Amino acid sequence: MAAHLSETLQKKISTRLRFYEDLGIPLFYGHRCSVPRTVPGPSAQAQEIPSGTPALPEEPVLAKPLAPTLVPNISAAAISATPKTTFIPTAAKPSLFAAMDRIPDDSLLKIRSDLGECTRCKLHRGRNKIVFGEGNPKAQLVFVGEGPGHDEDVQGLPFVGRAGKLLTQMIEAMGLERKDVYICNVVKCRPPENRTPEKDEITTCSPFLLRQLDAISPQVIVCLGSVAAQTLLETNRGISHYRGEWLDFRGRKLLATYHPAYLLRNPGAKSEVWRDLQKVMAVLGLQPRKGRSS
Ligand code: SF4
């Protein structure tokens, strides 16, 4: 069927399907691989989308800042600081990460050096700058996004556009600064027209992400959006099936939440993200920034 559709129409359909998936509406094909399983903590929330979900608006809603009024009155202390984590991959396919041992004495400097002026995948053709990652090399909290956008490609830094500004607000709301955490992406070069990274690009680039995560050795990894979550969890399931649940990634706590770019289109989801971040704060012993609801 795809052979009869124009490239533009295929891109529009792809974008719309991804939007539905971000919302937790199952896609129109069978799930092909593993399902992350969790043991819900006391604060776990059901995220199932009810039947009869109303049609989505044609245009995205204009962005608003992460306003304190959008932050629900839930204290971090009220959320368990010792969540159970379970991740049972059910895929019978080879794992991208399982076979990769930790490299002794690896460091971000060495990984960046090994990456070099990378041409390993086709994304190098359109990039301006490689966006390796930024932040504290010993961070206890790492945010993993999808890939660089226009602003990131120009500056060579992750999350510096509109979505990045929102991420900065989220980090500050947690009582941290950007320099306290580490921020990186699944792919390090901007996909053309900000399309979703393709499987071969993710497969080629993500081993460097894995080395970064191993070298930093954070207590918590937060995946921002479906691509990051699906990559690290090696699943095709939409993020809504496990968003806000504690999962295991190579012995570390992993939590998936919505991408800030999704929040720019859907400000109403900020309260869900804030609830997710409060779970992270509870684990890391963080207090919300003064003046913010708690
Ligand atoms: Fe290399 Fe990653 Fe860029 Fe592809 S996306 S060219 S693997 S750095």
PDB file of N, CA, C and O and ligand atoms in Angstrom, residues 115 118 120-121 123-124 127 188-189 204-205, ligand 1:
ATOM      1  N   LEU A 115      34.209   8.189  19.004  1.00  0.00           N
ATOM      2  CA  LEU A 115      33.154   8.575  18.059  1.00  0.00           C
ATOM      3  C   LEU A 115      33.739   9.365  16.893  1.00  0.00           C
ATOM      4  O   LEU A 115      33.381   9.145  15.735  1.00  0.00           O
ATOM      5  N   CYS A 118      32.136  11.136  13.213  1.00  0.00           N
ATOM      6  CA  CYS A 118      31.489   9.883  12.838  1.00  0.00           C
ATOM      7  C   CYS A 118      30.744   9.954  11.497  1.00  0.00           C
ATOM      8  O   CYS A 118      30.012  10.904  11.232  1.00  0.00           O
ATOM      9  N   ARG A 120      29.381   6.773  10.559  1.00  0.00           N
ATOM     10  CA  ARG A 120      28.958   5.371  10.614  1.00  0.00           C
ATOM     11  C   ARG A 120      27.547   5.156  10.070  1.00  0.00           C
ATOM     12  O   ARG A 120      27.212   4.050   9.665  1.00  0.00           O
ATOM     13  N   CYS A 121      26.696   6.183  10.145  1.00  0.00           N
ATOM     14  CA  CYS A 121      25.353   6.021   9.572  1.00  0.00           C
ATOM     15  C   CYS A 121      25.048   7.216   8.682  1.00  0.00           C
ATOM     16  O   CYS A 121      25.758   8.211   8.683  1.00  0.00           O
ATOM     17  N   LEU A 123      23.006   9.562   8.833  1.00  0.00           N
ATOM     18  CA  LEU A 123      22.655  10.850   9.423  1.00  0.00           C
ATOM     19  C   LEU A 123      23.807  11.850   9.368  1.00  0.00           C
ATOM     20  O   LEU A 123      23.591  13.058   9.488  1.00  0.00           O
ATOM     21  N   HIS A 124      25.017  11.361   9.164  1.00  0.00           N
ATOM     22  CA  HIS A 124      26.147  12.292   9.151  1.00  0.00           C
ATOM     23  C   HIS A 124      26.073  13.248   7.953  1.00  0.00           C
ATOM     24  O   HIS A 124      26.597  14.354   8.009  1.00  0.00           O
ATOM     25  N   ARG A 127      24.148  16.573   8.916  1.00  0.00           N
ATOM     26  CA  ARG A 127      24.357  17.238  10.203  1.00  0.00           C
ATOM     27  C   ARG A 127      25.282  18.446  10.053  1.00  0.00           C
ATOM     28  O   ARG A 127      26.104  18.514   9.134  1.00  0.00           O
ATOM     29  N   LYS A 188      23.073  10.981  17.625  1.00  0.00           N
ATOM     30  CA  LYS A 188      23.846  12.189  17.902  1.00  0.00           C
ATOM     31  C   LYS A 188      23.889  13.162  16.724  1.00  0.00           C
ATOM     32  O   LYS A 188      24.517  14.204  16.808  1.00  0.00           O
ATOM     33  N   CYS A 189      23.222  12.809  15.640  1.00  0.00           N
ATOM     34  CA  CYS A 189      23.141  13.709  14.490  1.00  0.00           C
ATOM     35  C   CYS A 189      21.682  13.945  14.157  1.00  0.00           C
ATOM     36  O   CYS A 189      20.850  13.035  14.297  1.00  0.00           O
ATOM     37  N   THR A 204      23.137   1.724  14.960  1.00  0.00           N
ATOM     38  CA  THR A 204      24.533   2.126  14.778  1.00  0.00           C
ATOM     39  C   THR A 204      25.002   3.065  15.879  1.00  0.00           C
ATOM     40  O   THR A 204      26.138   2.964  16.354  1.00  0.00           O
ATOM     41  N   CYS A 205      24.127   3.978  16.272  1.00  0.00           N
ATOM     42  CA  CYS A 205      24.569   5.041  17.199  1.00  0.00           C
ATOM     43  C   CYS A 205      24.406   4.661  18.673  1.00  0.00           C
ATOM     44  O   CYS A 205      25.189   5.103  19.512  1.00  0.00           O
TER      45      CYS A 205
HETATM   46 FE1  SF4 B   1      27.629   8.525  13.807  1.00  0.00          FE
HETATM   47 FE2  SF4 B   1      25.581   8.491  15.486  1.00  0.00          FE
HETATM   48 FE3  SF4 B   1      25.887  10.553  13.826  1.00  0.00          FE
HETATM   49 FE4  SF4 B   1      25.135   8.174  12.875  1.00  0.00          FE
HETATM   50  S1  SF4 B   1      23.961   9.486  14.299  1.00  0.00           S
HETATM   51  S2  SF4 B   1      26.713   9.508  12.007  1.00  0.00           S
HETATM   52  S3  SF4 B   1      26.292   6.751  14.222  1.00  0.00           S
HETATM   53  S4  SF4 B   1      27.272   9.966  15.531  1.00  0.00           S
END
